[in-house]
Amino acid sequence: MYIIPPSTSELINIQLTSLRINPPILSQCSALNLPNDQLHVLSAIKNILGPKTQRNKYPYFFIIGPGGTGKSFIINLIVNDLKNKRSKYLLLAPTGVMSQNIGGQTIHSALRIRKMQNGFQTLAFHDYEFFKNLQQIDTLIIDEISMVSAALLSFISEMFSVI
């Protein structure tokens, strides 16, 4: 027996939830079994991110490669490490389906960004509590970055440089 949801948004939410691909639960030994190139990437990123108390501005990292080379796996390892350190992070993707697949949020909804005629606008500078929450973010991870326009990426960079 199926229960019919009372609203369209609930129906869409149910459909998206059914499509969700849960990230694998990774053991603490996962990094030990990585190929050398993946281990090098993971080590470099973890070393640059530093301890939780360090409040430096971090460089950008782009994990690139053809499909099936382990980019999402590396991102999952990084996310697990951030969780273990109790570090504040945002895990974002350009579309709703992609964000569901990684257990994150869309860029636009998480950062409250909307497209304007001459660029983008965020509500972060109009909502003090939201602004303070964004100030606590240590790491920003955007999956499928190739689908994000240069203009939006530049806007996000400028936004966080002010925050």
PDB file of C-alpha atoms in Angstrom:
ATOM      1  CA  MET A   1       0.000   0.000   0.000  1.00  0.00           C
ATOM      2  CA  TYR A   2       1.360   3.417  -1.008  1.00  0.00           C
ATOM      3  CA  ILE A   3       0.629   6.644   0.784  1.00  0.00           C
ATOM      4  CA  ILE A   4       0.117   9.596  -1.525  1.00  0.00           C
ATOM      5  CA  PRO A   5       2.093  12.629  -0.329  1.00  0.00           C
ATOM      6  CA  PRO A   6       0.005  15.751   0.266  1.00  0.00           C
ATOM      7  CA  SER A   7       2.252  18.081  -1.726  1.00  0.00           C
ATOM      8  CA  THR A   8       4.291  18.106  -4.891  1.00  0.00           C
ATOM      9  CA  SER A   9       7.446  19.067  -3.002  1.00  0.00           C
ATOM     10  CA  GLU A  10       7.103  16.016  -0.752  1.00  0.00           C
ATOM     11  CA  LEU A  11       6.614  13.822  -3.813  1.00  0.00           C
ATOM     12  CA  ILE A  12       9.756  15.242  -5.417  1.00  0.00           C
ATOM     13  CA  ASN A  13      11.663  14.770  -2.157  1.00  0.00           C
ATOM     14  CA  ILE A  14      10.567  11.116  -1.983  1.00  0.00           C
ATOM     15  CA  GLN A  15      11.649  10.567  -5.587  1.00  0.00           C
ATOM     16  CA  LEU A  16      15.046  12.201  -5.042  1.00  0.00           C
ATOM     17  CA  THR A  17      15.573  10.224  -1.848  1.00  0.00           C
ATOM     18  CA  SER A  18      14.884   6.993  -3.703  1.00  0.00           C
ATOM     19  CA  LEU A  19      17.561   7.958  -6.257  1.00  0.00           C
ATOM     20  CA  ARG A  20      20.167   8.767  -3.600  1.00  0.00           C
ATOM     21  CA  ILE A  21      23.352   6.798  -3.843  1.00  0.00           C
ATOM     22  CA  ASN A  22      24.777   6.611  -0.352  1.00  0.00           C
ATOM     23  CA  PRO A  23      28.533   7.129  -0.168  1.00  0.00           C
ATOM     24  CA  PRO A  24      30.371   4.034   0.969  1.00  0.00           C
ATOM     25  CA  ILE A  25      31.243   3.677   4.632  1.00  0.00           C
ATOM     26  CA  LEU A  26      35.005   3.726   4.624  1.00  0.00           C
ATOM     27  CA  SER A  27      37.195   1.944   7.115  1.00  0.00           C
ATOM     28  CA  GLN A  28      40.063   3.764   8.766  1.00  0.00           C
ATOM     29  CA  CYS A  29      42.423   1.590   6.732  1.00  0.00           C
ATOM     30  CA  SER A  30      40.988   2.748   3.384  1.00  0.00           C
ATOM     31  CA  ALA A  31      43.903   5.092   2.745  1.00  0.00           C
ATOM     32  CA  LEU A  32      46.373   2.240   3.180  1.00  0.00           C
ATOM     33  CA  ASN A  33      44.950   0.480   0.131  1.00  0.00           C
ATOM     34  CA  LEU A  34      45.045   3.494  -2.184  1.00  0.00           C
ATOM     35  CA  PRO A  35      47.104   3.515  -5.368  1.00  0.00           C
ATOM     36  CA  ASN A  36      50.157   5.794  -5.117  1.00  0.00           C
ATOM     37  CA  ASP A  37      48.617   8.668  -7.110  1.00  0.00           C
ATOM     38  CA  GLN A  38      45.480   8.746  -4.928  1.00  0.00           C
ATOM     39  CA  LEU A  39      47.527   8.451  -1.733  1.00  0.00           C
ATOM     40  CA  HIS A  40      49.697  11.362  -2.885  1.00  0.00           C
ATOM     41  CA  VAL A  41      46.620  13.543  -3.533  1.00  0.00           C
ATOM     42  CA  LEU A  42      45.026  12.651  -0.200  1.00  0.00           C
ATOM     43  CA  SER A  43      48.260  13.261   1.735  1.00  0.00           C
ATOM     44  CA  ALA A  44      48.897  16.610   0.050  1.00  0.00           C
ATOM     45  CA  ILE A  45      45.407  17.899   0.780  1.00  0.00           C
ATOM     46  CA  LYS A  46      45.364  16.666   4.379  1.00  0.00           C
ATOM     47  CA  ASN A  47      48.790  18.227   5.055  1.00  0.00           C
ATOM     48  CA  ILE A  48      47.757  21.599   3.629  1.00  0.00           C
ATOM     49  CA  LEU A  49      44.445  21.674   5.535  1.00  0.00           C
ATOM     50  CA  GLY A  50      46.357  21.365   8.789  1.00  0.00           C
ATOM     51  CA  PRO A  51      45.023  21.039  12.324  1.00  0.00           C
ATOM     52  CA  LYS A  52      41.553  22.211  13.286  1.00  0.00           C
ATOM     53  CA  THR A  53      42.790  25.272  15.193  1.00  0.00           C
ATOM     54  CA  GLN A  54      44.683  26.637  12.207  1.00  0.00           C
ATOM     55  CA  ARG A  55      42.669  29.503  10.629  1.00  0.00           C
ATOM     56  CA  ASN A  56      44.660  30.083   7.453  1.00  0.00           C
ATOM     57  CA  LYS A  57      43.121  30.790   4.097  1.00  0.00           C
ATOM     58  CA  TYR A  58      43.665  27.640   2.089  1.00  0.00           C
ATOM     59  CA  PRO A  59      44.522  27.295  -1.586  1.00  0.00           C
ATOM     60  CA  TYR A  60      42.144  25.798  -4.095  1.00  0.00           C
ATOM     61  CA  PHE A  61      42.454  22.118  -4.904  1.00  0.00           C
ATOM     62  CA  PHE A  62      41.050  20.518  -8.012  1.00  0.00           C
ATOM     63  CA  ILE A  63      40.854  16.747  -8.069  1.00  0.00           C
ATOM     64  CA  ILE A  64      40.570  15.935 -11.744  1.00  0.00           C
ATOM     65  CA  GLY A  65      40.672  12.800 -13.840  1.00  0.00           C
ATOM     66  CA  PRO A  66      38.591  10.657 -16.158  1.00  0.00           C
ATOM     67  CA  GLY A  67      35.523   8.837 -14.907  1.00  0.00           C
ATOM     68  CA  GLY A  68      36.231   5.882 -12.656  1.00  0.00           C
ATOM     69  CA  THR A  69      39.624   7.065 -11.398  1.00  0.00           C
ATOM     70  CA  GLY A  70      38.541   7.525  -7.781  1.00  0.00           C
ATOM     71  CA  LYS A  71      37.791  11.245  -7.485  1.00  0.00           C
ATOM     72  CA  SER A  72      34.602  10.669  -5.490  1.00  0.00           C
ATOM     73  CA  PHE A  73      36.381   8.087  -3.346  1.00  0.00           C
ATOM     74  CA  ILE A  74      39.080  10.632  -2.445  1.00  0.00           C
ATOM     75  CA  ILE A  75      36.398  13.220  -1.648  1.00  0.00           C
ATOM     76  CA  ASN A  76      34.710  10.688   0.667  1.00  0.00           C
ATOM     77  CA  LEU A  77      38.031  10.092   2.448  1.00  0.00           C
ATOM     78  CA  ILE A  78      38.521  13.843   2.880  1.00  0.00           C
ATOM     79  CA  VAL A  79      34.963  14.273   4.189  1.00  0.00           C
ATOM     80  CA  ASN A  80      35.464  11.414   6.670  1.00  0.00           C
ATOM     81  CA  ASP A  81      38.701  13.020   7.848  1.00  0.00           C
ATOM     82  CA  LEU A  82      36.953  16.384   8.292  1.00  0.00           C
ATOM     83  CA  LYS A  83      34.169  14.685  10.268  1.00  0.00           C
ATOM     84  CA  ASN A  84      36.709  12.938  12.508  1.00  0.00           C
ATOM     85  CA  LYS A  85      38.400  16.281  13.196  1.00  0.00           C
ATOM     86  CA  ARG A  86      34.984  17.882  13.801  1.00  0.00           C
ATOM     87  CA  SER A  87      35.912  20.433  11.182  1.00  0.00           C
ATOM     88  CA  LYS A  88      33.169  22.596   9.682  1.00  0.00           C
ATOM     89  CA  TYR A  89      32.772  21.985   5.973  1.00  0.00           C
ATOM     90  CA  LEU A  90      30.256  22.302   3.171  1.00  0.00           C
ATOM     91  CA  LEU A  91      29.862  19.533   0.603  1.00  0.00           C
ATOM     92  CA  LEU A  92      28.271  21.011  -2.504  1.00  0.00           C
ATOM     93  CA  ALA A  93      27.328  20.104  -6.059  1.00  0.00           C
ATOM     94  CA  PRO A  94      25.871  22.078  -8.972  1.00  0.00           C
ATOM     95  CA  THR A  95      22.576  20.162  -9.245  1.00  0.00           C
ATOM     96  CA  GLY A  96      20.046  18.564  -6.938  1.00  0.00           C
ATOM     97  CA  VAL A  97      20.636  15.029  -8.179  1.00  0.00           C
ATOM     98  CA  MET A  98      24.419  15.378  -7.845  1.00  0.00           C
ATOM     99  CA  SER A  99      24.063  16.801  -4.350  1.00  0.00           C
ATOM    100  CA  GLN A 100      21.808  13.874  -3.390  1.00  0.00           C
ATOM    101  CA  ASN A 101      24.408  11.425  -4.704  1.00  0.00           C
ATOM    102  CA  ILE A 102      27.168  12.835  -2.503  1.00  0.00           C
ATOM    103  CA  GLY A 103      25.040  13.553   0.555  1.00  0.00           C
ATOM    104  CA  GLY A 104      25.549  17.298   0.165  1.00  0.00           C
ATOM    105  CA  GLN A 105      23.602  20.345  -0.915  1.00  0.00           C
ATOM    106  CA  THR A 106      23.314  22.379  -4.083  1.00  0.00           C
ATOM    107  CA  ILE A 107      25.631  25.362  -4.334  1.00  0.00           C
ATOM    108  CA  HIS A 108      22.759  27.793  -4.742  1.00  0.00           C
ATOM    109  CA  SER A 109      20.701  26.561  -1.790  1.00  0.00           C
ATOM    110  CA  ALA A 110      23.591  26.101   0.659  1.00  0.00           C
ATOM    111  CA  LEU A 111      25.101  29.515  -0.053  1.00  0.00           C
ATOM    112  CA  ARG A 112      21.741  31.189  -0.737  1.00  0.00           C
ATOM    113  CA  ILE A 113      22.894  32.401  -4.113  1.00  0.00           C
ATOM    114  CA  ARG A 114      20.576  33.578  -6.824  1.00  0.00           C
ATOM    115  CA  LYS A 115      21.265  34.572 -10.396  1.00  0.00           C
ATOM    116  CA  MET A 116      20.771  38.235 -11.207  1.00  0.00           C
ATOM    117  CA  GLN A 117      20.858  40.041 -14.543  1.00  0.00           C
ATOM    118  CA  ASN A 118      24.447  41.167 -14.047  1.00  0.00           C
ATOM    119  CA  GLY A 119      25.835  38.284 -12.011  1.00  0.00           C
ATOM    120  CA  PHE A 120      24.946  36.695  -8.697  1.00  0.00           C
ATOM    121  CA  GLN A 121      23.694  37.740  -5.287  1.00  0.00           C
ATOM    122  CA  THR A 122      23.822  36.004  -1.917  1.00  0.00           C
ATOM    123  CA  LEU A 123      21.670  36.500   1.130  1.00  0.00           C
ATOM    124  CA  ALA A 124      24.719  35.897   3.334  1.00  0.00           C
ATOM    125  CA  PHE A 125      25.236  39.631   3.731  1.00  0.00           C
ATOM    126  CA  HIS A 126      21.602  40.237   4.700  1.00  0.00           C
ATOM    127  CA  ASP A 127      21.201  37.494   7.308  1.00  0.00           C
ATOM    128  CA  TYR A 128      23.588  37.913  10.243  1.00  0.00           C
ATOM    129  CA  GLU A 129      23.085  34.396  11.622  1.00  0.00           C
ATOM    130  CA  PHE A 130      23.710  32.809   8.213  1.00  0.00           C
ATOM    131  CA  PHE A 131      26.791  35.019   7.774  1.00  0.00           C
ATOM    132  CA  LYS A 132      28.162  33.866  11.149  1.00  0.00           C
ATOM    133  CA  ASN A 133      27.535  30.221  10.202  1.00  0.00           C
ATOM    134  CA  LEU A 134      29.491  30.676   6.974  1.00  0.00           C
ATOM    135  CA  GLN A 135      32.367  32.227   8.926  1.00  0.00           C
ATOM    136  CA  GLN A 136      32.702  28.922  10.781  1.00  0.00           C
ATOM    137  CA  ILE A 137      33.288  26.950   7.562  1.00  0.00           C
ATOM    138  CA  ASP A 138      36.839  25.641   7.326  1.00  0.00           C
ATOM    139  CA  THR A 139      36.561  23.717   4.056  1.00  0.00           C
ATOM    140  CA  LEU A 140      34.384  24.048   0.979  1.00  0.00           C
ATOM    141  CA  ILE A 141      34.122  20.993  -1.275  1.00  0.00           C
ATOM    142  CA  ILE A 142      32.402  21.301  -4.651  1.00  0.00           C
ATOM    143  CA  ASP A 143      31.940  18.046  -6.536  1.00  0.00           C
ATOM    144  CA  GLU A 144      31.664  18.107 -10.340  1.00  0.00           C
ATOM    145  CA  ILE A 145      33.330  21.528 -10.454  1.00  0.00           C
ATOM    146  CA  SER A 146      33.559  21.327 -14.259  1.00  0.00           C
ATOM    147  CA  MET A 147      29.813  21.986 -14.368  1.00  0.00           C
ATOM    148  CA  VAL A 148      30.173  25.259 -12.417  1.00  0.00           C
ATOM    149  CA  SER A 149      30.603  28.400 -14.508  1.00  0.00           C
ATOM    150  CA  ALA A 150      33.706  30.523 -14.076  1.00  0.00           C
ATOM    151  CA  ALA A 151      31.461  33.441 -13.099  1.00  0.00           C
ATOM    152  CA  LEU A 152      29.805  31.466 -10.276  1.00  0.00           C
ATOM    153  CA  LEU A 153      33.119  30.077  -9.014  1.00  0.00           C
ATOM    154  CA  SER A 154      34.579  33.586  -9.000  1.00  0.00           C
ATOM    155  CA  PHE A 155      31.524  34.871  -7.109  1.00  0.00           C
ATOM    156  CA  ILE A 156      31.870  32.133  -4.477  1.00  0.00           C
ATOM    157  CA  SER A 157      35.580  32.929  -4.091  1.00  0.00           C
ATOM    158  CA  GLU A 158      34.884  36.647  -3.660  1.00  0.00           C
ATOM    159  CA  MET A 159      32.032  35.902  -1.270  1.00  0.00           C
ATOM    160  CA  PHE A 160      34.236  33.818   1.042  1.00  0.00           C
ATOM    161  CA  SER A 161      37.087  36.337   0.850  1.00  0.00           C
ATOM    162  CA  VAL A 162      34.706  38.893   2.390  1.00  0.00           C
ATOM    163  CA  ILE A 163      33.328  36.415   4.913  1.00  0.00           C
TER     164      ILE A 163
END
